[in-house]
Structure formats: structure tokens, C-alpha cells
Coordinates of C-alpha atoms and ligand atoms in Angstrom, one line a residue:
G1 CA -12.2 15.6 24.3
C2 CA -14.4 18.6 23.8
H3 CA -18.1 18.1 23.4
I4 CA -17.8 18.4 19.6
S5 CA -17.0 14.8 19.2
Q6 CA -20.5 13.9 20.2
H7 CA -21.6 14.9 16.8
K8 CA -18.9 12.9 15.3
Q9 CA -19.9 9.9 17.2
K10 CA -23.3 10.2 15.7
Y11 CA -21.9 10.1 12.2
F12 CA -19.9 7.0 12.9
K13 CA -22.9 5.2 14.1
K14 CA -24.5 5.7 10.7
Q15 CA -21.7 3.9 8.9
A16 CA -22.2 0.8 6.8
F17 CA -21.6 -2.7 8.1
L18 CA -18.1 -4.2 8.5
I19 CA -16.8 -1.3 10.3
T20 CA -15.5 -1.1 13.9
V21 CA -15.1 2.2 15.4
Q22 CA -13.3 2.6 18.7
W23 CA -12.8 5.7 20.7
I24 CA -9.5 5.5 22.4
N25 CA -10.2 7.9 25.2
N26 CA -13.1 7.9 27.5
L27 CA -15.6 10.7 27.0
R28 CA -16.1 11.7 30.5
V29 CA -16.4 15.4 29.6
F30 CA -19.8 14.6 28.1
E31 CA -21.2 13.3 31.2
T32 CA -21.2 16.7 32.8
G33 CA -23.6 17.8 30.1
L34 CA -21.7 21.1 29.7
L35 CA -21.0 22.7 26.5
R36 CA -17.3 23.6 26.3
T37 CA -16.7 27.0 24.7
S38 CA -12.9 27.1 25.3
H39 CA -10.3 24.6 24.5
V40 CA -8.6 22.7 27.2
L41 CA -5.2 23.4 25.6
N42 CA -3.8 26.8 24.6
I43 CA -4.8 27.8 21.1
D44 CA -2.1 29.8 19.4
T45 CA -3.8 32.5 17.3
C46 CA -0.6 33.2 15.4
L47 CA -1.1 30.0 13.4
H48 CA -3.1 29.8 10.2
G49 CA -6.7 28.9 11.1
P50 CA -7.1 30.3 14.6
D51 CA -5.7 33.6 13.2
M52 CA -9.2 34.0 11.6
T53 CA -11.4 32.1 14.1
G54 CA -9.7 33.0 17.3
L55 CA -9.9 30.9 20.4
T56 CA -13.1 29.0 19.5
P57 CA -12.4 25.3 19.8
L58 CA -13.3 24.1 16.3
A59 CA -13.3 20.4 15.2
V60 CA -13.8 18.4 12.0
V61 CA -13.4 14.7 11.5
H62 CA -11.2 13.2 8.8
L63 CA -11.2 9.5 7.8
H64 CA -7.5 8.9 7.2
G65 CA -7.1 6.5 4.3
G66 CA -10.7 6.7 3.3
K67 CA -11.6 7.3 -0.4
V68 CA -14.4 9.7 0.3
P69 CA -15.9 12.7 -1.5
H70 CA -14.4 16.1 -0.8
N71 CA -17.3 17.2 1.3
S72 CA -17.0 14.2 3.6
D73 CA -13.2 14.4 3.9
G74 CA -13.1 16.7 6.9
Y75 CA -11.8 19.7 5.0
P76 CA -9.7 21.6 7.6
E77 CA -11.5 24.9 6.8
D78 CA -14.9 23.3 7.4
A79 CA -14.2 22.8 11.1
F80 CA -17.2 23.8 13.2
P81 CA -17.7 25.3 16.7
P82 CA -19.4 23.9 19.8
G83 CA -23.1 23.4 19.4
D84 CA -22.8 23.3 15.6
S85 CA -22.3 20.3 13.3
S86 CA -21.2 19.5 9.8
G87 CA -23.4 17.9 7.2
I88 CA -23.9 14.1 7.3
Y89 CA -20.7 12.5 6.0
F90 CA -20.8 9.8 3.4
Y91 CA -18.1 7.1 3.6
P92 CA -18.6 4.9 0.5
N93 CA -16.0 2.2 1.6
I94 CA -15.1 1.6 -2.1
Q95 CA -11.6 0.3 -1.5
P96 CA -9.9 -2.9 -0.3
A97 CA -9.8 -3.9 3.3
G98 CA -7.5 -1.8 5.4
T99 CA -6.6 -0.3 8.7
L100 CA -8.1 3.2 8.4
W101 CA -8.2 5.7 11.2
Y102 CA -10.1 8.9 11.9
H103 CA -9.0 12.0 13.7
D104 CA -9.7 15.7 14.0
H105 CA -8.4 17.9 11.2
A106 CA -9.3 21.5 12.2
L107 CA -7.1 24.1 10.6
G108 CA -4.4 25.2 13.0
I109 CA -5.5 23.2 16.1
T110 CA -5.4 19.6 14.9
R111 CA -2.5 18.9 17.2
L112 CA -4.6 20.1 20.2
N113 CA -7.7 18.1 19.3
V114 CA -5.9 14.9 18.6
M115 CA -3.9 15.3 21.8
M116 CA -7.2 15.6 23.7
G117 CA -8.3 12.2 22.2
L118 CA -10.1 12.8 18.9
A119 CA -8.6 9.8 17.1
G120 CA -9.6 6.2 16.6
L121 CA -9.3 3.2 14.3
Y122 CA -11.7 2.3 11.5
Y123 CA -11.5 -1.2 10.2
L124 CA -12.6 -1.7 6.6
R125 CA -13.1 -5.4 5.7
D126 CA -13.8 -7.2 2.5
S127 CA -14.5 -10.7 1.2
N128 CA -10.8 -11.4 0.6
E129 CA -10.0 -10.6 4.2
L130 CA -12.8 -12.8 5.4
S131 CA -11.5 -15.7 3.3
L132 CA -8.1 -15.5 4.9
N133 CA -9.1 -17.1 8.2
L134 CA -7.0 -14.6 10.2
P135 CA -7.2 -14.4 14.0
S136 CA -10.4 -12.6 14.8
G137 CA -12.8 -11.7 17.6
E138 CA -10.9 -11.7 20.8
Y139 CA -7.8 -12.5 18.9
E140 CA -7.9 -9.3 16.8
I141 CA -6.8 -6.3 18.9
P142 CA -6.4 -2.6 18.0
L143 CA -3.2 -0.9 19.3
V144 CA -3.5 2.8 19.0
I145 CA -0.1 4.1 20.1
Q146 CA 0.3 7.7 21.3
D147 CA 2.6 9.5 23.7
K148 CA 1.3 12.0 26.2
S149 CA 2.4 13.8 29.3
F150 CA 0.2 14.5 32.4
H151 CA -0.1 17.0 35.1
T152 CA -0.1 15.6 38.6
D153 CA -3.9 15.6 38.7
G154 CA -3.9 13.3 35.6
S155 CA -5.0 16.0 33.1
I156 CA -3.2 16.2 29.8
A157 CA -0.1 18.4 29.7
Y158 CA 0.9 19.9 26.4
N159 CA 3.4 22.6 25.2
E160 CA 2.4 26.0 26.7
N161 CA 3.5 27.8 23.6
F162 CA 3.7 26.6 20.0
E163 CA 6.6 24.3 19.4
D164 CA 7.3 22.4 16.2
H165 CA 7.0 19.0 17.9
F166 CA 5.6 17.4 21.0
F167 CA 7.1 14.4 22.7
G168 CA 5.2 13.0 25.7
D169 CA 7.0 11.2 28.5
K170 CA 4.5 8.3 28.7
I171 CA 3.4 5.9 26.0
L172 CA -0.3 5.1 25.8
V173 CA -1.9 2.2 24.0
N174 CA -5.7 2.6 23.5
G175 CA -5.7 5.5 25.9
K176 CA -3.9 3.6 28.8
V177 CA -0.4 4.3 30.0
W178 CA 1.9 1.2 29.6
P179 CA -0.9 -1.3 29.7
Y180 CA -0.6 -5.1 29.7
L181 CA -2.5 -7.7 27.8
N182 CA -3.2 -11.2 28.9
V183 CA -2.8 -13.4 25.9
K184 CA -3.7 -17.0 25.3
K185 CA -1.3 -19.5 23.7
G186 CA -1.9 -18.8 20.0
K187 CA -1.9 -16.1 17.3
Y188 CA -3.1 -12.6 17.7
R189 CA -3.7 -10.0 15.0
F190 CA -2.7 -6.5 16.1
R191 CA -3.9 -3.5 14.2
L192 CA -1.4 -0.7 14.9
V193 CA -1.7 3.0 14.2
N194 CA 0.8 5.6 15.3
G195 CA -1.7 8.2 16.4
S196 CA 1.0 10.4 18.1
N197 CA 1.5 14.0 17.3
S198 CA 5.2 13.8 16.6
R199 CA 6.8 10.6 17.9
A200 CA 8.0 7.8 15.7
Y201 CA 8.3 4.3 17.1
T202 CA 10.7 1.4 16.4
L203 CA 8.9 -1.6 17.9
A204 CA 10.3 -5.0 18.8
L205 CA 9.5 -7.9 21.1
S206 CA 11.7 -8.0 24.2
N207 CA 12.4 -11.7 23.8
G208 CA 13.8 -11.2 20.3
A209 CA 11.0 -13.0 18.5
Q210 CA 10.0 -11.8 15.1
L211 CA 6.8 -10.1 14.2
T212 CA 4.8 -11.1 11.2
Q213 CA 3.5 -8.2 9.2
I214 CA 0.5 -8.9 7.0
G215 CA -0.5 -5.4 6.1
S216 CA 0.6 -1.8 5.9
D217 CA -1.5 1.4 5.8
L218 CA -4.2 0.6 3.3
G219 CA -4.4 -3.2 3.1
F220 CA -2.7 -6.5 3.0
L221 CA 0.8 -7.2 1.7
E222 CA 1.0 -9.8 -1.0
T223 CA 2.7 -12.2 1.4
P224 CA 3.5 -12.1 5.1
V225 CA 6.8 -10.5 6.0
M226 CA 8.9 -11.5 9.0
L227 CA 10.4 -8.5 10.9
D228 CA 12.8 -8.2 13.8
S229 CA 11.5 -4.7 14.3
L230 CA 9.3 -2.1 12.6
T231 CA 9.3 1.6 12.5
L232 CA 6.1 3.6 12.2
L233 CA 5.9 7.3 11.9
P234 CA 2.8 9.4 12.8
G235 CA -0.1 8.4 10.6
E236 CA 1.4 5.0 9.5
R237 CA -0.4 1.7 10.2
Y238 CA 0.8 -1.9 10.5
D239 CA -1.2 -5.1 10.5
L240 CA 0.7 -7.7 12.5
V241 CA 0.4 -11.2 13.7
V242 CA 2.3 -12.4 16.8
D243 CA 2.3 -16.1 17.9
F244 CA 2.3 -16.8 21.6
S245 CA 1.7 -20.5 21.3
S246 CA 5.2 -21.7 22.2
Y247 CA 5.6 -19.7 25.5
A248 CA 5.3 -21.1 29.0
T249 CA 2.4 -19.9 31.0
G250 CA 3.3 -16.7 32.9
T251 CA 5.9 -15.6 30.3
Q252 CA 6.1 -11.8 30.1
I253 CA 7.1 -10.2 26.8
L254 CA 7.4 -6.5 26.3
L255 CA 6.7 -4.6 23.1
T256 CA 9.5 -2.1 23.2
N257 CA 10.4 1.1 21.4
S258 CA 13.9 2.3 20.5
A259 CA 13.1 5.2 18.1
P260 CA 14.8 8.5 19.1
A261 CA 12.8 11.7 19.3
P262 CA 13.0 13.7 17.1
F263 CA 13.4 10.9 14.5
P264 CA 15.7 9.6 13.2
G265 CA 17.9 11.8 15.5
F266 CA 20.6 10.2 17.6
A267 CA 20.5 6.7 19.0
G268 CA 19.1 6.7 22.5
V269 CA 18.1 10.3 22.6
G270 CA 14.5 11.0 23.6
V271 CA 13.5 7.3 23.6
I272 CA 10.6 6.1 25.8
P273 CA 11.3 2.4 25.8
N274 CA 8.2 0.6 27.0
V275 CA 5.0 0.3 25.1
L276 CA 3.0 -2.7 26.2
K277 CA 3.4 -5.9 28.1
F278 CA 2.0 -9.3 27.0
I279 CA 1.4 -11.9 29.7
V280 CA 1.0 -15.5 28.5
Q281 CA -1.9 -17.4 30.0
S282 CA -2.4 -21.1 30.2
A283 CA -5.4 -21.3 27.9
A284 CA -5.0 -22.3 24.3
G285 CA -5.8 -19.6 21.7
Y286 CA -6.1 -19.3 18.0
T287 CA -3.7 -21.8 16.3
S288 CA -4.7 -22.0 12.6
P289 CA -1.9 -21.4 10.2
L290 CA -1.5 -18.1 8.4
P291 CA -2.2 -18.1 4.7
S292 CA 0.9 -17.7 2.5
T293 CA -0.6 -15.3 0.1
L294 CA -2.8 -12.5 1.4
A295 CA -3.8 -10.3 -1.6
E296 CA -3.1 -9.4 -5.1
I297 CA -1.6 -6.0 -5.5
E298 CA -1.5 -4.1 -8.7
T299 CA 1.9 -2.6 -9.3
L300 CA 1.7 1.1 -10.5
L301 CA 4.3 1.5 -13.2
P302 CA 6.5 4.6 -13.5
A303 CA 6.1 4.4 -17.3
N304 CA 2.4 5.2 -16.9
A305 CA 3.0 8.4 -14.9
V306 CA 2.0 11.5 -16.8
E307 CA 3.5 14.0 -14.3
Q308 CA 6.4 14.1 -12.0
R309 CA 6.4 16.6 -9.2
V310 CA 9.1 17.4 -6.7
F311 CA 8.4 18.8 -3.2
E312 CA 11.0 20.4 -1.1
L313 CA 10.4 19.8 2.6
M314 CA 11.9 22.7 4.5
A315 CA 12.0 24.8 7.6
M316 CA 11.1 28.4 7.1
A317 CA 11.3 31.6 9.0
S318 CA 7.8 32.5 10.1
P319 CA 6.7 36.1 10.2
P320 CA 6.9 37.2 13.8
C321 CA 3.6 37.3 15.6
A322 CA 2.9 38.7 19.0
G323 CA 6.7 39.3 19.2
I324 CA 7.5 35.7 18.7
S325 CA 8.9 34.0 15.6
H326 CA 7.5 30.5 15.7
P327 CA 9.4 27.7 14.0
M328 CA 7.6 26.9 10.8
W329 CA 7.7 24.2 8.1
S330 CA 6.7 24.3 4.5
I331 CA 6.4 22.4 1.3
N332 CA 8.1 24.2 -1.6
G333 CA 7.9 27.4 0.4
L334 CA 4.2 27.6 -0.4
G335 CA 1.1 27.8 1.8
W336 CA -2.3 26.2 2.2
D337 CA -4.0 28.6 -0.2
D338 CA -1.3 28.3 -2.9
I339 CA -2.8 25.5 -5.0
T340 CA -0.4 24.4 -7.7
E341 CA -1.1 20.7 -8.2
F342 CA -4.1 19.8 -10.4
P343 CA -3.8 16.1 -11.1
V344 CA -6.2 14.9 -13.7
Y345 CA -8.8 12.3 -12.6
G346 CA -7.7 8.8 -13.4
T347 CA -4.1 9.7 -14.2
T348 CA -0.9 8.4 -12.4
E349 CA 1.8 10.7 -11.1
I350 CA 5.1 10.4 -9.3
W351 CA 5.5 12.7 -6.3
T352 CA 9.0 13.1 -4.9
W353 CA 9.6 14.3 -1.3
H354 CA 13.0 16.0 -1.3
N355 CA 14.2 16.3 2.3
Q356 CA 17.3 18.1 3.3
S357 CA 15.8 19.3 6.5
G358 CA 17.5 17.0 9.1
I359 CA 14.4 15.1 10.3
S360 CA 11.9 12.7 8.9
H361 CA 8.6 13.9 7.7
P362 CA 5.8 11.4 7.3
M363 CA 4.1 12.7 4.1
H364 CA 0.4 11.9 3.7
L365 CA -2.0 12.4 0.8
H366 CA -5.7 12.4 1.4
L367 CA -8.1 10.4 -1.0
V368 CA -5.5 8.3 -2.7
S369 CA -3.5 5.2 -2.1
F370 CA 0.1 5.1 -3.3
Q371 CA 3.1 2.9 -3.6
I372 CA 6.6 3.8 -2.5
L373 CA 8.9 3.6 -5.5
D374 CA 12.3 4.2 -4.1
R375 CA 14.7 6.5 -2.2
Q376 CA 17.9 8.0 -3.2
A377 CA 20.5 9.9 -1.1
I378 CA 20.8 13.6 -1.8
N379 CA 24.3 14.9 -2.5
E380 CA 24.7 17.8 -0.2
A381 CA 26.9 19.7 -2.5
T382 CA 24.7 19.5 -5.6
G383 CA 21.4 19.2 -3.7
Q384 CA 20.5 16.4 -6.2
P385 CA 19.7 12.8 -5.6
E386 CA 22.6 10.6 -6.5
G387 CA 24.0 7.1 -6.2
P388 CA 22.2 3.8 -5.5
I389 CA 18.4 3.8 -5.8
L390 CA 17.0 2.0 -2.8
P391 CA 13.8 0.0 -2.9
P392 CA 11.2 0.5 -0.1
A393 CA 11.6 -1.7 2.9
A394 CA 9.7 -5.0 2.8
S395 CA 7.4 -3.6 5.4
E396 CA 6.6 -0.6 3.2
K397 CA 5.3 -2.6 0.3
G398 CA 1.7 -2.5 -0.6
W399 CA -0.8 0.4 -0.6
K400 CA 0.2 3.3 1.6
D401 CA -1.1 6.7 2.3
T402 CA 1.7 8.0 4.5
A403 CA 5.4 7.6 3.6
N404 CA 8.5 8.3 5.7
S405 CA 10.5 10.9 3.9
P406 CA 13.9 10.5 5.7
P407 CA 16.4 13.4 5.9
G408 CA 19.1 13.4 3.3
F409 CA 16.9 11.5 0.8
S410 CA 14.5 12.0 -1.9
T411 CA 11.6 9.6 -1.6
R412 CA 9.4 8.8 -4.6
V413 CA 5.9 7.6 -4.4
I414 CA 3.6 6.7 -7.4
V415 CA 0.0 7.5 -7.1
R416 CA -3.2 7.2 -9.2
F417 CA -5.7 10.0 -8.6
D418 CA -9.1 8.3 -8.6
G419 CA -12.3 7.9 -6.6
F420 CA -13.4 11.6 -6.6
T421 CA -12.5 15.0 -7.9
G422 CA -12.0 18.1 -5.8
L423 CA -9.7 19.6 -3.2
Y424 CA -7.8 17.4 -0.8
P425 CA -5.0 18.1 1.6
Y426 CA -1.5 16.7 1.6
H427 CA 0.8 17.2 4.5
C428 CA 3.4 16.1 6.9
H429 CA 1.7 14.0 9.6
I430 CA 3.7 15.4 12.4
L431 CA 0.7 17.4 13.7
E432 CA 2.8 20.3 14.9
H433 CA 4.2 20.6 11.3
E434 CA 0.8 20.2 9.7
D435 CA -0.6 22.9 12.0
H436 CA 2.1 25.4 11.1
E437 CA 2.2 25.4 7.3
M438 CA 3.4 22.0 6.3
M439 CA 0.1 21.3 4.8
R440 CA -1.1 22.2 1.3
Q441 CA -3.9 21.1 -1.0
Y442 CA -4.2 19.6 -4.4
E443 CA -7.2 19.5 -6.6
V444 CA -8.1 16.4 -8.6
V445 CA -9.7 17.9 -11.7
P446 CA -12.1 16.1 -14.1
C447 CA -10.5 15.1 -17.3
Q448 CA -12.9 17.6 -19.0
L449 CA -11.3 20.6 -17.2
V450 CA -8.6 22.4 -19.1
T451 CA -5.9 23.5 -16.7
K452 CA -2.9 23.8 -19.0
T453 CA -2.1 25.6 -22.3
I454 CA 0.0 22.6 -23.6
N455 CA -0.7 21.0 -27.0
A456 CA -1.6 17.5 -25.6
G457 CA -1.6 15.4 -22.4
P458 CA -3.6 15.5 -19.2
G459 CA -4.9 19.0 -18.5
S460 CA -4.8 20.0 -22.2
L461 CA -7.7 21.0 -24.4
R462 CA -6.9 18.0 -26.6
Y463 CA -7.0 15.6 -23.7
A464 CA -10.3 17.1 -22.5
I465 CA -11.9 16.7 -25.9
D466 CA -10.7 13.1 -26.1
C467 CA -12.0 12.1 -22.8
A468 CA -15.3 14.0 -23.1
E469 CA -18.5 12.0 -23.8
N470 CA -21.6 13.1 -25.7
G471 CA -23.3 15.8 -23.6
D472 CA -20.3 16.7 -21.6
T473 CA -19.1 20.3 -21.1
I474 CA -15.4 21.2 -21.3
F475 CA -14.5 23.9 -18.8
F476 CA -11.4 26.1 -18.5
D477 CA -9.7 26.6 -15.2
N478 CA -9.5 30.3 -14.4
S479 CA -5.8 30.0 -14.0
I480 CA -5.5 29.9 -17.8
A481 CA -8.1 32.6 -18.5
G482 CA -6.5 35.2 -20.7
D483 CA -3.8 32.7 -21.7
T484 CA -3.1 31.2 -25.1
I485 CA -3.3 27.5 -26.0
I486 CA -1.0 26.8 -29.0
L487 CA -2.0 23.7 -30.9
N488 CA 0.5 21.9 -33.0
D489 CA -2.0 19.5 -34.7
P490 CA -5.6 19.9 -35.7
L491 CA -8.3 19.2 -33.1
L492 CA -10.9 16.7 -34.3
L493 CA -14.4 17.3 -32.9
N494 CA -16.5 14.3 -33.6
K495 CA -19.0 14.2 -30.8
N496 CA -21.7 16.3 -29.2
I497 CA -20.0 18.5 -26.6
F498 CA -20.0 22.0 -25.2
I499 CA -16.6 23.9 -25.0
I500 CA -17.3 26.7 -22.6
N501 CA -15.0 29.3 -21.1
T502 CA -16.9 30.7 -18.2
N503 CA -14.1 32.9 -17.0
A504 CA -14.1 36.7 -17.4
N505 CA -11.2 36.7 -19.8
A506 CA -11.3 34.9 -23.2
V507 CA -9.0 31.9 -23.8
T508 CA -7.1 32.1 -27.0
I509 CA -6.7 29.0 -29.2
N510 CA -3.8 29.6 -31.6
G511 CA -3.4 27.5 -34.7
Q512 CA -0.3 29.2 -36.1
N513 CA 1.6 26.0 -36.0
T514 CA -0.9 23.8 -37.8
M515 CA -3.0 23.9 -40.9
H516 CA -6.7 23.7 -40.1
L517 CA -7.3 24.1 -36.5
L518 CA -10.7 22.8 -35.4
Q519 CA -12.3 20.2 -37.6
I520 CA -16.0 19.5 -36.8
T521 CA -17.2 16.3 -38.4
S522 CA -20.5 15.7 -40.0
G523 CA -23.1 14.6 -37.5
S524 CA -21.5 16.2 -34.5
N525 CA -22.9 19.1 -32.4
I526 CA -20.5 21.5 -30.9
T527 CA -21.1 24.7 -29.0
M528 CA -18.1 27.0 -28.3
E529 CA -18.3 30.0 -26.0
H530 CA -16.0 32.9 -25.2
F531 CA -12.8 32.3 -27.1
Q532 CA -10.4 34.1 -29.4
I533 CA -9.2 31.8 -32.2
I534 CA -6.2 32.4 -34.4
S535 CA -6.5 30.6 -37.6
G536 CA -4.2 27.9 -39.0
M537 CA -1.0 28.5 -41.0
G538 CA -0.4 28.2 -44.7
T539 CA -2.3 29.4 -47.7
Y540 CA -5.6 27.7 -46.8
G541 CA -5.2 27.4 -43.1
R542 CA -8.6 27.9 -41.5
A543 CA -9.6 28.4 -37.9
I544 CA -12.5 26.1 -38.2
I545 CA -13.8 23.6 -40.8
N546 CA -17.4 22.9 -40.0
D547 CA -19.1 19.8 -41.4
G548 CA -21.4 19.5 -38.5
N549 CA -23.8 21.6 -36.4
L550 CA -21.7 24.4 -34.8
I551 CA -22.9 27.2 -32.5
L552 CA -20.3 30.0 -31.9
D553 CA -21.1 32.3 -29.1
N554 CA -18.9 35.3 -28.2
I555 CA -16.1 34.2 -30.5
S556 CA -13.5 36.3 -32.1
I557 CA -11.4 34.8 -34.9
L558 CA -8.1 36.3 -36.0
D559 CA -6.3 35.4 -39.2
S560 CA -2.9 34.0 -38.6
T561 CA 0.0 35.7 -40.4
G562 CA 0.5 33.1 -43.2
G563 CA -2.9 32.8 -44.8
L564 CA -2.9 34.0 -48.5
N565 CA -6.7 33.8 -48.4
G566 CA -6.5 35.7 -45.2
G567 CA -9.7 36.6 -43.6
Y568 CA -11.6 33.4 -44.6
T569 CA -11.4 32.0 -41.1
V570 CA -14.3 29.6 -40.9
S571 CA -15.0 27.2 -43.8
N572 CA -18.6 26.2 -43.3
H573 CA -20.3 23.2 -45.0
G574 CA -22.6 22.5 -42.2
L575 CA -25.0 24.3 -39.9
L576 CA -23.5 27.4 -38.3
T577 CA -25.2 29.6 -35.7
L578 CA -23.5 32.8 -34.5
K579 CA -24.4 34.5 -31.2
H580 CA -23.2 37.6 -29.3
N581 CA -20.7 39.6 -31.2
C582 CA -18.9 36.9 -33.1
N583 CA -16.2 38.5 -35.0
I584 CA -15.5 36.0 -37.9
K585 CA -15.3 35.8 -41.6
L586 CA -16.7 33.0 -43.6
S587 CA -15.8 31.0 -46.7
S588 CA -17.3 27.9 -48.1
F589 CA -14.0 26.3 -49.2
Ligands
C2O601 CU1 -4.4 11.6 9.1 CU2 -4.8 14.8 6.8 O1 -4.6 13.2 7.9
CU602 CU1 -5.7 11.6 5.8
CU603 CU1 7.2 17.3 9.1

């Protein structure tokens, strides 16, 4: 690791109780006391990130699975250089117990920093977990699984030039190559994360015994699930229990891997088979029974989804740089700065990963927890999902933040956007893909932000007014500045709110499809700023009927085509204040 992780270590020491942080690599580099100013591995300045910051080894820490504010999320653009630091991060830990992990997220060099060791586990516990009487203490063991290659002097070897994957020839658990673990005769709880850059693992016990899964990425399953094997892609976590109580002293059992690389690829190709060895000792261990129920999990219902979005996972030609055309991946052909998803705080959406690319992409969203709904094969001729709808595997139930999107399938996840508003990344967790454009960002917007010109529903002006509380301000995203909102029904304004367009261009509110447009009830206080309003239809269609206290600031009102009493655009029975060039006509009826 480069020296930057010293700062990070300080943050983590400030975390609340009930957290275990474990660095998986030793930090020998620090002991020299030297400040590194160049990266150990080759930085490719053709990639987005280092193309602006050059060869400086930046770093920033992300708590994967953590529901944290935007400014503590390890925003990839907020990566900082040696000798510098970020602000103090705040991890509120407002979520159920789960196997979180943290790793570097610097734009365009995440793959290099994680390869050098900037990754570790973060256990979040809660009272439910503590009541389950699971194996703990010496019987609860993290298994951070990564693959690496080494030079003959033991230093880490990584691709010389950018490639769209990295597959090491050794498997490391908690920073050690092919280690063994002495186990007592009893149950162990293993907390697994696939912290590898690109490699997937299909793990099984060499004696054919089953593994008991108790949790997935973000918490417990409802009930334990028995598995012959399990597959985890980069970023995914498993919470497992293995029972060694029935084995003779000295028994050796391997945890083996059979996943091809790339994944799913071809059986046997690229497989590194050994992961870890268990050696059974004579001492008795933890033998209490496992509970039969572990947690209650709310099921997110597709009927409650307000938005469905489809994402095409695809390879793209990258513009040649320094004479080389790097392999590049993308989501919908768009880049990091193309922000097109604005989920509204508190709403539920269905996101579909549509993958015709030939390999699996583990798709991860920051901030949120989701559930995998289903998968459906894509008909190659039509490019559309068709045929049987397959439920997620038993091992994929529960709250997840990373989902395998297999090739030839569309994978649907259902997600509620809550916790915080702001910008958050979503990306493929193959770090070489993430570093070369398979990472975008979405913005959770407050329900009071108008992002769409539609008549109703999340993002609309009507929705914003409904969700606003007294004293709130409704803002307009600048992507709709200059656009027209067409209302099909009157808008009732019966509270005390500010409706403010702060953008350079006015927003037009057009009532040509409705009778009276804005109806301000008696007792309410409304301020509107910087709009053009087109009055309602019909003989007496008004732009505004005011029975309350209304302040209009920089408002221009046009008469719609149908009004016989055209020109009388505000019918005022209350208190009306006009500021800054309001262009309106009044009537009292
Ligand atoms: Cu492991 Cu963007 O995350
Ligand atoms: Cu994450
Ligand atoms: Cu990918």
C-alpha cells in the first residue's frame, strides 16, 4: 500500500462501536517513514481520472455497502494525493447488521490501489445478530479472498499495460497465499468477501460437505440455506457457517475453487483450484445449534416501483490514446459525467442489467440495498428477454448491493433509494471495467426537486408540491430550465412553501389542458419566482386563483388560446404581492 492509507486508518479508528476493521495486507511500507510520490504499479494516463491528474498516486476510501452521506462515500473524484487527506468521514451505521467492506475508489486507478492492498472487511452488528447466538470470537473468521501474482522477489506483479481484466496465479486469503487454518471440532462462522479485481470464485469443500449460508452482501437471509457450492463475483459477500464437529482429528479439508476466468467462460479454463485448507484439531469447539430463523426481510414489491430503467452492459471501442486502443466497457454507451438517473428520495425503482457482452458483470450500486427480482434469457435475434423468468438463487436472497449480471440474460433488481440524497456511483465491480468507463453515477434527488416536465409522479412539480412541508422550497433541476411543464389537472397549493426556479432560464407551466391552473387556498403562503405561466383553458380558465397570500416574483403570465375573458390571468381574492417585472393581468372573478 502507499502511505495514503495511513490517513484512512485514522478514520477507521474513529468509528462507532460494534465495528471490526481488518487490514488484510501488512503495512510495511509505512515503517520506512517515506512518503511515496509515485505509484508502485504503472498508472495509465489514457484512462479517465489519471488523464487529468497524471501519475500522482491518489486514493480515497469507500465503505462498500455502507449507507453513508455523499461526502463520506469516497467519491472517486475526491481522491487525494500523498501528504493530503480528505475530511473526516461519518459512517452513521443506520442499517441492519451485515458484512460490509471498504476499499479504495480513486478515479481510474482503483484497480491498482486495491491490488496493492487497500481493502478490508467492516462488520456491522446489531441486536438481532447478537441474539442469534452465532459462533463468535475465535469462531468467527474473516476470509478476504483475492488473487495476485508475484515477482520472484515477492513484490506484486500486475499487468504492465492496461488490460480489461487481471487474473492472478495465486489465491490469497487475508493477504496470505494458500493459507491453512487449524479448526476445533465445532462450528465456525466465515465472513467472505471477494476482494479480487476480476476473478470470480465457485467455492466448495473438498470432502463434499455442504456449506450453510446465513447471510449475503448486506445481512442475514431469513433462514439458513444449505449449499453444495457457492459463487461469488468481485464485490459480493457471503456469511457462512461450517461445522467441523464430526471429523477425526487431523482431517484436512480444502476450500476449493472451480470458477473459470474470465467468468463464466469455459469449464476448467483459467481456474486456480486451491483457496484454503482446514486442519481439524482435537479440541472441542463451538457446538450450539444454529437458529432456524435469522432475520425478517421486507420484500420490495414490483408494484411499488415508480420507475423502470434498463442498462445495456457493453464493450465499446475506446478512442486511441498514445497510439493504443484500450479495451473499454460501458453502461448504455455513456460515461461518468453523463448523469441520466435521478431517482427521487424514498421511491422504489427496478433496474435491469441487460448483458449480451459474453461475460458476467457484477453490478454494484452505492448507498442502497436491493433485492434481485429475477433473470430472463435474452433472445439473440430480437435482443429482448424472453421465455421463463428465473428467480434468484437461494444464495442470492436477502439484501444485496452487488448482483451477478450473467451474459445472455437480463437481470432485474428492485431498489429503494433512501438514506441520503446526492450523487453516488454505480458500476461493474470488475475493477478493470470500473476503471475504464463501466462506472457511472446517479443522483438521489429530494422529493422537492423537480426534475421532469411530466404532469404527475416522482420528479414532477405536482409530486414536489405534495411532498413539500411548510417552509420547504421547491427547486427545479437545471436540466428542465427553459422547458415546459404541461399540467393536465389543477395544482392545489394549500401550505406555506416557496416555489423557486433558480436557473438562468424560466420554467414554463402550461395549463392549456386544464381549467384553473394554480389554486392557492385561504390561509396558505406561497412565493413563486422566475416562471412563465400559461393560463388554463376554457372561457374562465385562469392561470392562478389566489385565496391566500401570494408573492409573485419575476413571473410572466400568458393567456392560453381558449379564454373568452382572455387577459384576466390571475383571479385574486387574497393578498397579492408582485415583484420584479411581473407581466400579468388581474381580475377579481
Ligand atoms: Cu465496492 Cu463502488 O464499490
Ligand atoms: Cu460500493
Ligand atoms: Cu464488467
